[in-house]
CSV table of C-alpha atoms and ligand atoms in Angstrom, one decimal:
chain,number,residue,atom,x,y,z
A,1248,UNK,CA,126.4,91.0,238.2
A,1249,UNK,CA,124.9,88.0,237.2
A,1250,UNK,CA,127.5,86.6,234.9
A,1251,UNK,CA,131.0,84.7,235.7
A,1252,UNK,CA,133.9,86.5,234.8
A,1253,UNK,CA,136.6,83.9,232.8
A,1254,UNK,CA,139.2,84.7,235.9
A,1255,UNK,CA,136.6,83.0,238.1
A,1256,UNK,CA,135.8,80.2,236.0
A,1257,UNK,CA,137.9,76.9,236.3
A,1258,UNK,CA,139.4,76.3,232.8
A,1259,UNK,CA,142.9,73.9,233.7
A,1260,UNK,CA,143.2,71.4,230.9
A,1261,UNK,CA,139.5,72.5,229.4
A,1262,UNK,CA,138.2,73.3,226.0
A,1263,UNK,CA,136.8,76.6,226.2
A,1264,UNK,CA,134.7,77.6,223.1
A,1265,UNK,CA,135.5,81.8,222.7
A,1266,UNK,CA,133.1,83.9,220.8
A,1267,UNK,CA,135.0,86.1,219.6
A,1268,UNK,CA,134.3,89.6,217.1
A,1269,UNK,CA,137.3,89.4,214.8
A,1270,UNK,CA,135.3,91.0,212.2
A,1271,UNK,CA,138.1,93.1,210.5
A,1272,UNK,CA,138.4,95.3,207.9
A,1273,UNK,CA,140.6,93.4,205.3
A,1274,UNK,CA,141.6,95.0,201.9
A,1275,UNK,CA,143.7,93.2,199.1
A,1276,UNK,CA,143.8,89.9,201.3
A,1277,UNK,CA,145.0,91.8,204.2
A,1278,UNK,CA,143.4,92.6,207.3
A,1279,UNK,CA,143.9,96.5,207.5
A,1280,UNK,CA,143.1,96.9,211.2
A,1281,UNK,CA,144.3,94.3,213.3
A,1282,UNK,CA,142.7,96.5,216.7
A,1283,UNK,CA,140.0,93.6,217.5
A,1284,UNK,CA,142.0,91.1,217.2
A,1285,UNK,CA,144.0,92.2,219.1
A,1286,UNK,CA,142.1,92.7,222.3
A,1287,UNK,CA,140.7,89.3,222.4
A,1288,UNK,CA,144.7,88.4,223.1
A,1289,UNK,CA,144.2,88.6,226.7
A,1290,UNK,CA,141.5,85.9,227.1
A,1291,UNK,CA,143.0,83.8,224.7
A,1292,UNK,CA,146.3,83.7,226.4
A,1293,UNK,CA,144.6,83.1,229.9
A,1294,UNK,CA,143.1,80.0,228.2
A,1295,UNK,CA,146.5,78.7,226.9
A,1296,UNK,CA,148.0,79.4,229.9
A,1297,UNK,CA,145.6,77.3,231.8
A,1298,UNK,CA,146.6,74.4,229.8
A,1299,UNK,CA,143.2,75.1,228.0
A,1300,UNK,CA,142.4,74.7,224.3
A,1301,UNK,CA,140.9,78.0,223.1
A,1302,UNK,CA,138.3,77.1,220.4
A,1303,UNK,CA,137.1,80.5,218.9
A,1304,UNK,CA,134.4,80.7,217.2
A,1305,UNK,CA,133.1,84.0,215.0
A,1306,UNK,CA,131.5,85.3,212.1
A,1307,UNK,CA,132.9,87.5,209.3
A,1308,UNK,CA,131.1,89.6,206.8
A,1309,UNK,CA,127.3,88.5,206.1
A,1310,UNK,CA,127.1,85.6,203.7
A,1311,UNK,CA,123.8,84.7,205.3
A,1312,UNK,CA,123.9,81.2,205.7
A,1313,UNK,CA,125.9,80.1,202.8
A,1314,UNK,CA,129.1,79.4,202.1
A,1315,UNK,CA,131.1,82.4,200.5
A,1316,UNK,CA,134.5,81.5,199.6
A,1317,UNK,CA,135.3,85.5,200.2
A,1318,UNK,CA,134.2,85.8,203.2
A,1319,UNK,CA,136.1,82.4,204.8
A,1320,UNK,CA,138.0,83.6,208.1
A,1321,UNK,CA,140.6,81.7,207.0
A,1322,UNK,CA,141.8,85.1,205.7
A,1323,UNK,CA,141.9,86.5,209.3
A,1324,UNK,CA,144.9,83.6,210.2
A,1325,UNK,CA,148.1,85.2,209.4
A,1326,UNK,CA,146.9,88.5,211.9
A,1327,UNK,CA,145.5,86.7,214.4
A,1328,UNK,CA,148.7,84.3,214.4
A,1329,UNK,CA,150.9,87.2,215.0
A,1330,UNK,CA,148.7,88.8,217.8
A,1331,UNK,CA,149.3,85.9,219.9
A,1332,UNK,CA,152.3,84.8,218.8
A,1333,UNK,CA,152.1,80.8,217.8
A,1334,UNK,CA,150.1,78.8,215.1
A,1335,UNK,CA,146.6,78.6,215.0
A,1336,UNK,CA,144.9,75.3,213.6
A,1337,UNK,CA,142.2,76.9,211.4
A,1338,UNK,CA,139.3,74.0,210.7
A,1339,UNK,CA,135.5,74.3,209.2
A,1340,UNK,CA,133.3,73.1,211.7
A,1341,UNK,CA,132.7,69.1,210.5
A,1342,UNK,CA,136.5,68.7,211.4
A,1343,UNK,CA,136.8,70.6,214.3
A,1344,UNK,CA,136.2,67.9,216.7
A,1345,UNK,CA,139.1,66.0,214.8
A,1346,UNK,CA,141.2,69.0,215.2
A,1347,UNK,CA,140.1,69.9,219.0
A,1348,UNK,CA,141.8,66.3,219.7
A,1349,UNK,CA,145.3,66.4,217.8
A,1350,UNK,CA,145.7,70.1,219.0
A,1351,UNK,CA,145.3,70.1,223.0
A,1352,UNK,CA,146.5,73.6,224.5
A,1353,UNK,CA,147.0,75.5,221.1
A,1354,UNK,CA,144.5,78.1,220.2
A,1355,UNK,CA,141.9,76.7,217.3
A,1356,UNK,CA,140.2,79.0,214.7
A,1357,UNK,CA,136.5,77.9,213.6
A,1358,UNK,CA,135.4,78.4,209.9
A,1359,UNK,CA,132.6,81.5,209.8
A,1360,UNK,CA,130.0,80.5,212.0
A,1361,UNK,CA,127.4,82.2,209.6
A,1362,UNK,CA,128.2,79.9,207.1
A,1363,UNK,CA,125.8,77.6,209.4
A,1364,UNK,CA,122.2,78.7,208.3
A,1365,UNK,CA,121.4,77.6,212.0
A,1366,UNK,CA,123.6,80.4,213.4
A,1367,UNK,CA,121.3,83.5,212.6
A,1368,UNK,CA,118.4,81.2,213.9
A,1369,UNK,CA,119.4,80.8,217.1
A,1370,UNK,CA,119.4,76.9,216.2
A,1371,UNK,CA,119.3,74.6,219.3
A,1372,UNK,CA,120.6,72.1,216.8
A,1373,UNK,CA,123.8,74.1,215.8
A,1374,UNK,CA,124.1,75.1,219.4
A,1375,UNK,CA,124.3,71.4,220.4
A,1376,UNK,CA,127.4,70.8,217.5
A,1377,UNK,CA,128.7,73.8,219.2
A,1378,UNK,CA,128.8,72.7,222.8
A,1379,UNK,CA,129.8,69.1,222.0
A,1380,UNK,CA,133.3,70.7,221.3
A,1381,UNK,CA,133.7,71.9,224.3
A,1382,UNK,CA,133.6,72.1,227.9
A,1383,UNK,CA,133.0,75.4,228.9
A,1384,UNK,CA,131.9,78.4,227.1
A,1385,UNK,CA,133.3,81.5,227.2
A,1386,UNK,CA,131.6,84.9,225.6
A,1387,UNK,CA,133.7,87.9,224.7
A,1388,UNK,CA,132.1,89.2,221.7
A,1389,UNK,CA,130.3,92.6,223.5
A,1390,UNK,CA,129.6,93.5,220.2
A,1391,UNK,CA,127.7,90.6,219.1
A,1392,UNK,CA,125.8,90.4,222.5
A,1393,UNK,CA,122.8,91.8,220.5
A,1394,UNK,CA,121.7,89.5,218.3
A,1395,UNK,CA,120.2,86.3,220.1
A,1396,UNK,CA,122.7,83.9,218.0
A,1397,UNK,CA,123.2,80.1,218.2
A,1398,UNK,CA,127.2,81.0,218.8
A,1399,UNK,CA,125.9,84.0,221.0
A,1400,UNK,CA,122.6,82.6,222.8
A,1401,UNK,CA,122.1,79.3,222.7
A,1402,UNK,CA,125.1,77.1,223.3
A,1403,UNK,CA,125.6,79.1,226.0
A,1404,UNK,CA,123.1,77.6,228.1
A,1405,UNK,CA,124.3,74.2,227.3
A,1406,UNK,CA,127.5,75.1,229.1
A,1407,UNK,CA,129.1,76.4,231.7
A,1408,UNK,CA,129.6,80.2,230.5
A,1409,UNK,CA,131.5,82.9,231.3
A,1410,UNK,CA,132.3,86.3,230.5
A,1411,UNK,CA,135.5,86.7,228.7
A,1412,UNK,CA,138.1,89.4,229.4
A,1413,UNK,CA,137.0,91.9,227.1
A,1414,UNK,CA,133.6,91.6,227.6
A,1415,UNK,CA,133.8,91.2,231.4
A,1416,UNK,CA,135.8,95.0,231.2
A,1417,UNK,CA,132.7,96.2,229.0
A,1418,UNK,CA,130.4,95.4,231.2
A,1419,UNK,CA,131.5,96.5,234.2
A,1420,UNK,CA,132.2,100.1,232.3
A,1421,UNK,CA,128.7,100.3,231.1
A,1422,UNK,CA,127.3,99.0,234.7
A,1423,UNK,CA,129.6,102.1,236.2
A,1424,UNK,CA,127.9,104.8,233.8
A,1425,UNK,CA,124.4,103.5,233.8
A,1426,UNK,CA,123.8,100.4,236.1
A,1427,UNK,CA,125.2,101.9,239.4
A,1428,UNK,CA,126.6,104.9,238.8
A,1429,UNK,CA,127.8,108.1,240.4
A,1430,UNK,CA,125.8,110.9,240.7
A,1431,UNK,CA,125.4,113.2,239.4
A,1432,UNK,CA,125.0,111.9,235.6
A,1433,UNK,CA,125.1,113.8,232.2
A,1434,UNK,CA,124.5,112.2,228.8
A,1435,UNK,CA,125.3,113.4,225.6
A,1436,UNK,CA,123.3,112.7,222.8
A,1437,UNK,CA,124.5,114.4,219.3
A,1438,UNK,CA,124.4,113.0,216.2
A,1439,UNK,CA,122.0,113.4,212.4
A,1440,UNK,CA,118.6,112.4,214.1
A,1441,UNK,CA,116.0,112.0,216.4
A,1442,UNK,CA,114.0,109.0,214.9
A,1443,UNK,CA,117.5,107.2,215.4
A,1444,UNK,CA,117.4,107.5,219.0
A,1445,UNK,CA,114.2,107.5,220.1
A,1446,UNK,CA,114.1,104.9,222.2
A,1447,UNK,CA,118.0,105.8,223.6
A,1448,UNK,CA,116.6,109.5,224.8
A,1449,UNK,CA,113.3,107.8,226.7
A,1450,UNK,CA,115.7,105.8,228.4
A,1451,UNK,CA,118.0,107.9,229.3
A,1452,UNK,CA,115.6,110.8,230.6
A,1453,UNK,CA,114.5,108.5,233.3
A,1454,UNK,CA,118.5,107.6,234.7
A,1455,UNK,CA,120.4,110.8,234.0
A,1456,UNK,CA,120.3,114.0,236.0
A,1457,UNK,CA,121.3,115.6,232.9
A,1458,UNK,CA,120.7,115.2,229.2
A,1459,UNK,CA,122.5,117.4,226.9
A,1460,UNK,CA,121.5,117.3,223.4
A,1461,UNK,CA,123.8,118.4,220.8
A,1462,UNK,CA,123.9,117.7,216.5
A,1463,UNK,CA,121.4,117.8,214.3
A,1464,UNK,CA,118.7,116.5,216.7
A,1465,UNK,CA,119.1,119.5,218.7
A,1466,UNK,CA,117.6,121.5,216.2
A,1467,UNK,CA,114.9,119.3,216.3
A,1468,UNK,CA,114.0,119.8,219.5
A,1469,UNK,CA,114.7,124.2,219.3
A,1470,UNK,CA,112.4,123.7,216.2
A,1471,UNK,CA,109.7,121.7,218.7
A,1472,UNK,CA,109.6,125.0,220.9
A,1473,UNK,CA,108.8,127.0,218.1
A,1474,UNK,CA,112.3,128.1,217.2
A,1475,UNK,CA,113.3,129.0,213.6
A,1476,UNK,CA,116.1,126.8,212.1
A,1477,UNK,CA,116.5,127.8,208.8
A,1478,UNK,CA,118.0,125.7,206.6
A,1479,UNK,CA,119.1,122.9,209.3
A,1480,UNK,CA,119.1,119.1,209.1
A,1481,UNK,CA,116.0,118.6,211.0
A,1482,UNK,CA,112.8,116.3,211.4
A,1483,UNK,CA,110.2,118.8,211.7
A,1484,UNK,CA,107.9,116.1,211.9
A,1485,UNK,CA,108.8,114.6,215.1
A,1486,UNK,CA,108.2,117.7,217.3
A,1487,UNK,CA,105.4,116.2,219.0
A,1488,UNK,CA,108.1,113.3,219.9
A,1489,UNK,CA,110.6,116.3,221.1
A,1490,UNK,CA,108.1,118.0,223.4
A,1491,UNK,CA,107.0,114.1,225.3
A,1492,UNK,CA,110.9,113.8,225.7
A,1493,UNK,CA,111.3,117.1,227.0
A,1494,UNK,CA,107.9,116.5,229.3
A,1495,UNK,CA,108.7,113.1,230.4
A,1496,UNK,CA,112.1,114.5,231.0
A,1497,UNK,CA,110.7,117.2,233.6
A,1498,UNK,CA,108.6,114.5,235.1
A,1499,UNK,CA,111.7,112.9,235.9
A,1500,UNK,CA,114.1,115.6,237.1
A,1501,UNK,CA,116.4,115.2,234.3
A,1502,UNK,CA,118.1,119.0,232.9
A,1503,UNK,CA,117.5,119.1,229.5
A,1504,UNK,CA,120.5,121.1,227.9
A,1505,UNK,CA,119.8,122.5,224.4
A,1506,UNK,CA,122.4,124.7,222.5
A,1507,UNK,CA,122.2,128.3,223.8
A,1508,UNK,CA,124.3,129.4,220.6
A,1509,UNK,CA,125.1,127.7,217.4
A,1510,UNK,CA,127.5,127.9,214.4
A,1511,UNK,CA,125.6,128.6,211.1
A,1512,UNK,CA,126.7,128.8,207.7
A,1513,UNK,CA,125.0,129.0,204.3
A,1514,UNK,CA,126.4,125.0,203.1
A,1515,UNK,CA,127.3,122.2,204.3
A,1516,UNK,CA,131.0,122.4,203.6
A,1517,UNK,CA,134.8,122.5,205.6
A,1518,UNK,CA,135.9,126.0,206.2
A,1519,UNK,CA,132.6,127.4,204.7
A,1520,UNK,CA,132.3,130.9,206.0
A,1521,UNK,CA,130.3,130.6,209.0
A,1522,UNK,CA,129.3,133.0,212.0
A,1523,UNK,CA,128.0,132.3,215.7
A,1524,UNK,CA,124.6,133.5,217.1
A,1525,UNK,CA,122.0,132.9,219.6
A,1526,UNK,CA,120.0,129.3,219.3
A,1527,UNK,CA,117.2,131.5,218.3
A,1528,UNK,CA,118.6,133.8,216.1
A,1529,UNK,CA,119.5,131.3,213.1
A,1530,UNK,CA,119.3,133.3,209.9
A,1531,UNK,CA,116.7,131.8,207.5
A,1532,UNK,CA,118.7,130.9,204.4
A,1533,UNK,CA,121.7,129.2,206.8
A,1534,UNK,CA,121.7,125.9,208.7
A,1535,UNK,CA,123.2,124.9,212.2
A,1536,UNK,CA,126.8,123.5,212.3
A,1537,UNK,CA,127.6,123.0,215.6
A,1538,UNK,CA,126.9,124.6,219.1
A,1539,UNK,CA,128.6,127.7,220.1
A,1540,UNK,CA,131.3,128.5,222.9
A,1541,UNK,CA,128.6,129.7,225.0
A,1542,UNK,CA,127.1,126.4,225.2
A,1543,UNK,CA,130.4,124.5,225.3
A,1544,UNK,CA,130.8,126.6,228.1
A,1545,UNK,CA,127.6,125.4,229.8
A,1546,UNK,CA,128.5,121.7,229.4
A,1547,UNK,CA,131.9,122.2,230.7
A,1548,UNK,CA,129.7,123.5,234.2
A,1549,UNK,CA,127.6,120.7,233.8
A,1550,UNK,CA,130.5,118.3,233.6
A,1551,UNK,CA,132.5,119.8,236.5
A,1552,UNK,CA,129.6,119.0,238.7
A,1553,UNK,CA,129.0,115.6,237.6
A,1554,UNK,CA,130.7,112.3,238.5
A,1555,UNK,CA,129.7,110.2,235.7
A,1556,UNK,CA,129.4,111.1,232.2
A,1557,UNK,CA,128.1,108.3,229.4
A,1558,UNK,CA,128.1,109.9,225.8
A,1559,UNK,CA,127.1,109.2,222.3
A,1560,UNK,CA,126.7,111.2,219.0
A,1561,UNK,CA,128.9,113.9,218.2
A,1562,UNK,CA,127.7,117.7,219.0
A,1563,UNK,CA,128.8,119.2,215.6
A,1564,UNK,CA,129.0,118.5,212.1
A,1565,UNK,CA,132.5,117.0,213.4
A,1566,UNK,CA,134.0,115.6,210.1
A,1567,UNK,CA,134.3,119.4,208.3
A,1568,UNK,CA,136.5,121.7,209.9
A,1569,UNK,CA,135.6,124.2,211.7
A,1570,UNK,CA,132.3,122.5,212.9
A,1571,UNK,CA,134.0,120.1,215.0
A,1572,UNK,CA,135.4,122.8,218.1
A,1573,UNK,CA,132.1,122.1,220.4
A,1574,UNK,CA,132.5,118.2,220.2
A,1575,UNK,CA,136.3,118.2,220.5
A,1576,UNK,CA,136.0,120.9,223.4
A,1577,UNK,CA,133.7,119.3,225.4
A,1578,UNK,CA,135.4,116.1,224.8
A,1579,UNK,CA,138.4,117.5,226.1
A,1580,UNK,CA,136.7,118.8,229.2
A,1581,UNK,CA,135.3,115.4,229.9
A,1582,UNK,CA,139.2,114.1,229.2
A,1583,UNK,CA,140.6,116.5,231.9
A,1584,UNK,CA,138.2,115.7,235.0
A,1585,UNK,CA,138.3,111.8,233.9
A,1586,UNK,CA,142.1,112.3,234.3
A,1587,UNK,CA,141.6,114.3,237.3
A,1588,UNK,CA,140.0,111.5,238.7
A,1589,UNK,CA,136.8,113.4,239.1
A,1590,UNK,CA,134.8,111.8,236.8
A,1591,UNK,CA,134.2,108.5,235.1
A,1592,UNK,CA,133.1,109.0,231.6
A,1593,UNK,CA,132.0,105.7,228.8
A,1594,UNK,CA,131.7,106.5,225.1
A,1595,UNK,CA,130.4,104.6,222.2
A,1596,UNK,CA,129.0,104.0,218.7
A,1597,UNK,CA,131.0,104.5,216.1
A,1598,UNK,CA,130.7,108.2,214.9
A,1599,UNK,CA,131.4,108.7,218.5
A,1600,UNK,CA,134.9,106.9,218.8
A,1601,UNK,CA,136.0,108.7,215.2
A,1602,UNK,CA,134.9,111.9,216.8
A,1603,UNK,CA,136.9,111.0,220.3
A,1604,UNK,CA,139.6,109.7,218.4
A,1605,UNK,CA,139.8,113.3,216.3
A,1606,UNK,CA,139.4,115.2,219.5
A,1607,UNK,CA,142.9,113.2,220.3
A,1608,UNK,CA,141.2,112.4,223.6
A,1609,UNK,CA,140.0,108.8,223.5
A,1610,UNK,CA,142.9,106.9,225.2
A,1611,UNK,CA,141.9,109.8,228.0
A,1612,UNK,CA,138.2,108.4,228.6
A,1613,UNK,CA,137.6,105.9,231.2
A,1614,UNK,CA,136.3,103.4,229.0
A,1615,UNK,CA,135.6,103.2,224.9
A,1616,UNK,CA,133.1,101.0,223.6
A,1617,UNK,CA,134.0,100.1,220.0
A,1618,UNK,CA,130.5,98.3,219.7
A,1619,UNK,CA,128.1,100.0,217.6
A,1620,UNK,CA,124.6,98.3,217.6
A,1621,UNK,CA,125.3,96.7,221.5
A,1622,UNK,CA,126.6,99.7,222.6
A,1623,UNK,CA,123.4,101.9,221.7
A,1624,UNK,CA,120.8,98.9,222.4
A,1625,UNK,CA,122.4,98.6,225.8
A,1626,UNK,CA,122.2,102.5,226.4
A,1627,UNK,CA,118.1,102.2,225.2
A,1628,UNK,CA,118.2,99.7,228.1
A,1629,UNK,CA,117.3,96.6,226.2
A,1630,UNK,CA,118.6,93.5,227.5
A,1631,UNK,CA,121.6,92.1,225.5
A,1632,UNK,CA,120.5,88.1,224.5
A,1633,UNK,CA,123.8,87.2,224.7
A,1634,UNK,CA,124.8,88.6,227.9
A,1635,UNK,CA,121.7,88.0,229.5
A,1636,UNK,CA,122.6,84.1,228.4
A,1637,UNK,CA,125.7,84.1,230.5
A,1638,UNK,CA,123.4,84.7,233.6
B,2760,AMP,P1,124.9,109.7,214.3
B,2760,AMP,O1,125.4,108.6,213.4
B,2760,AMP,O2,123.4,109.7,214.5
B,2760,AMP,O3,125.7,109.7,215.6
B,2760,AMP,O4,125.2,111.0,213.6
B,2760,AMP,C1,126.6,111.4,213.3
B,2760,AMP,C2,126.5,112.4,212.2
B,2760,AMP,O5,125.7,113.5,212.5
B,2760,AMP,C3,127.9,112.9,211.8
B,2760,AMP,O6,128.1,112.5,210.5
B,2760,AMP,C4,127.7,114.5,211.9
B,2760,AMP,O7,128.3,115.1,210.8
B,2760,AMP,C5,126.2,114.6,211.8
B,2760,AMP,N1,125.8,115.9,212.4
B,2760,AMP,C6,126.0,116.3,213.7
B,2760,AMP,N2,125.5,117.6,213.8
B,2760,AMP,C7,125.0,118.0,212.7
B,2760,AMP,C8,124.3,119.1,212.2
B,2760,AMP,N3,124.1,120.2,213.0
B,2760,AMP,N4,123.9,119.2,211.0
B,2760,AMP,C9,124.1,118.1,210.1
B,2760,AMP,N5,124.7,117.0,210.5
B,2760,AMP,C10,125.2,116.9,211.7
C-alpha cells in the first residue's frame, strides 16, 4: 500500500483540495440520483471536523475545455448542500482563493474543472493554480483514477496526498480480490463481447485459479472449439484470440469454465419461448440466452470452494426476463457464502451493478465498485495515473 489513507494524514486547521466524482445524473434542473454524492460525505465531514476547509474539486458532463453554461456544477449545490447538511460556498476557480480565505472550515465547491482546457492535459500549469489553494491534497474520485488529469495526476505531486475515504475503501477491496487475495480465486466474465475484454481475460488468466466465462462471449469461445451456435451474438472472428486465452490459460493453471448448457430461443425478446439444451446442441435457427441450471450448478461448486470471488459482466441476457435466472442465481450463490463469511466477493462495471442490483443481492457483496472505466482498467491490471500519483 503505497498511498496515505486521509485518517493518517494530518489535516487540523488545513485546506484539503478533494477530488471528488459528483458527476450526477440531473434531469429538469434536478439531480436525480444523489448516490455519489453522497458517499463522498464521509471524507468531507472528517475534513470539517478537523477544523479543515474542504475545497472539492470535480468535473461534470464533458464540455471539453470550454465553458458550458449547462454543464456548470453549480447545479449540483442544492444536493450536495443537503448531503452534508450546511452551506457550501460554490466559486469558479479565479475566485476561489478569495473564497478559501472568507470561508475557513466550511466545505467549498469548485466551478467544473473541465472548464480549464489544462485539466484534460494533465497541465502542470493548472496543477500549480490548483495546489496554491491548498495544503494538502486529498484524492477520492476511484472513478476518475484513470485518466492521468491535472485535478487527478498532477497537483497531486505538488502536495502532500492522500487517499480519501471512499477511495481508500476501494482500494483496499480491489487489493483483497486481486492484489493479495485468498485462494482459491474465480472470476466471472459475462457480458456482449470478447474484443471488449481482451486485455481484462489475459490478465486475469494469469491471477485466477478459475475463470468462468458466461454472456455472449461465451459463445465465442464454444464457437472457437468448433461448436455450432446458431444464431448467437458472437465474434466469429476472434476465435484465434479465444483459443491463446484458453492456451495461455492452461499454461497458467487457471480452470476455464464454459457453459455446459444454455438457454436458446428463436429472438431476442422477454418471455420469448425458449428451451434448455446442451452447449453443443444449439439449434441452428436459435441463439443463446443465457447459461443453463446445469452450469449454474457448476459455478455454485466452483464458488463453494473458493475464497475470493472478483466478477464482471453479466452471464445472461439479464435485462429480458427469463434470461436473467443464471446471473441472478449465481449472484445469489456468491451472496450466501459472502454472508457466510466464507467468501469475499468485488463486483463492478456498470452492467454488472444493474445486474447485482436486479438479482436484489448487491448490498450482500463484500464490496461494489460503481466505477465503470477504473474498475475494468484496474481488473486488466493497468496502473491507475491517479492512484499511482498518491504513491
Ligand atoms: P457488457 O457491457 O460487455 O458487460 O455486456 C452486457 C450486455 O451483454 C448486457 O446488455 C446483456 O444483455 C448482454 N448479453 C449477455 N449475454 C448475452 C447473450 N448470450 N446474447 C446477447 N447479449 C448478451
Amino acid at each position: 500500500m503505497a498511498w496515505t489513507p486521509l485518517s493518517d494524514m494530518d489535516v487540523t486547521g488545513k485546506r484539503v483540495l478533494v477530488r471528488v466524482d459528483i458527476n450526477v445524473p440531473v434531469e429538469d434542473g434536478r439531480v436525480t440520483d444523489a448516490t455519489r454524492i453522497n458517499r463522498i460525505v464521509p471524507t468531507v465531514q472528517h475534513i470539517l471536523d478537523a477544523g479543515g476547509t474542504p475545497i472539492l474539486v470535480a468535473h461534470f458532463g464533458r464540455p471539453k475545455g470550454q465553458v458550458v453554461p449547462d454543464m456548470s456544477l453549480r447545479i449540483v449545490l442544492p444536493a450536495l448542500e443537503q448531503a452534508l447538511g450546511q452551506t457550501v460556498k460554490f466559486t469558479e476557480l479565479d475566485a476561489a482563493a478569495d473564497a478559501i480565505a472568507f470561508n475557513k472550515n466550511q466545505p467549498i465547491l469548485l466551478e467544473n474543472i473541465r472548464f480549464e482546457p489544462g485539466e484534460e492535459k494533465n497541465d502542470p500549469a493548472l496543477a500549480d493554480r490548483l495546489a496554491a489553494l491548498c495544503d494538502v491534497y486529498c484524492n477520492d474520485a476511484f472513478s476518475a483514477a484513470h485518466r492521468a488529469h491535472a485535478s487527478t495526476t498532477a497537483v497531486a505531486q505538488l502536495r502532500p496526498s492522500c487517499a480519501g475515504m471512499l477511495m481508500a475503501a476501494e482500494l483496499s477491496a480491489l487489493e483483497a480480490a486481486l492484489g493479495t487475495p485468498k485462494r482459491p480465486v474465480v472470476a466471472v466474465v459475462g457480458g456482449a463481447k470478447v474484443s471488449t475484454k481482451l486485455d481484462l481475460l489475459g490478465n486475469l488468466v494469469s491471477k485466477v485459479d478459475h475463470l468462468v466465462i458466461g454472456g455472449g462471449m461465451a459463445n465465442t469461445f464454444l464457437a472457437a472449439q468448433g461448436i455450432a451456435v446458431g444464431t448467437s451474438l458472437c465474434e466469429h472472428d476472434l476465435a484465434d484470440t479465444a483459443r491463446a486465452i484458453s492456451a495461455k490459460a492452461a499454461d497458467a493453471g487457471c480452470a476455464l469454465h464454459l457453459p455446459t448448457d444454455v438457454v436458446v430461443a428463436r429472438e431476442f425478446a422477454a418471455n420469448a419461448p425458449n428451451e434448455t439444451v446442451p452447449a453443443d446442441a444449439c439449434p441452428s435457427d436459435a441463439m443463446i440466452l443465457d447459461a443453463g441450471p446445469e452450469t449454474v450448478a457448476q459455478i455454485g461448486e466452483v464458488f463453494a470452494k473458493a475464497k475470493t470471488v472478483i466478477w464482471n459482466g453479466p452471464l445472461g441476457a439479464f435485462e429480458i426476463t427469463p434470461f436473467d435466472r443464471a446471473t441472478v442465481a449465481a449472484a445469489q450463490a456468491a451472496a450466501t457464502l459472502t454472508k457466510m463469511g466464507k467468501l469475499t466477493s468485488v463486483a463492478g462495471g456498470g452492467d454488472t451493478v444493474a445486474a447485482l442490483n436486479h438479482a436484489g443481492v448487491a448490498g450482500d457483496f463484500t464490496y461494489i465498485s460503481t466505477a465503470g472505466g477504473a474498475f475494468l482498467e484496474w481488473m486488466e491490471g493497468k496502473t491507475l495515473p491517479g492512484v499511482a500519483a498518491l504513491g
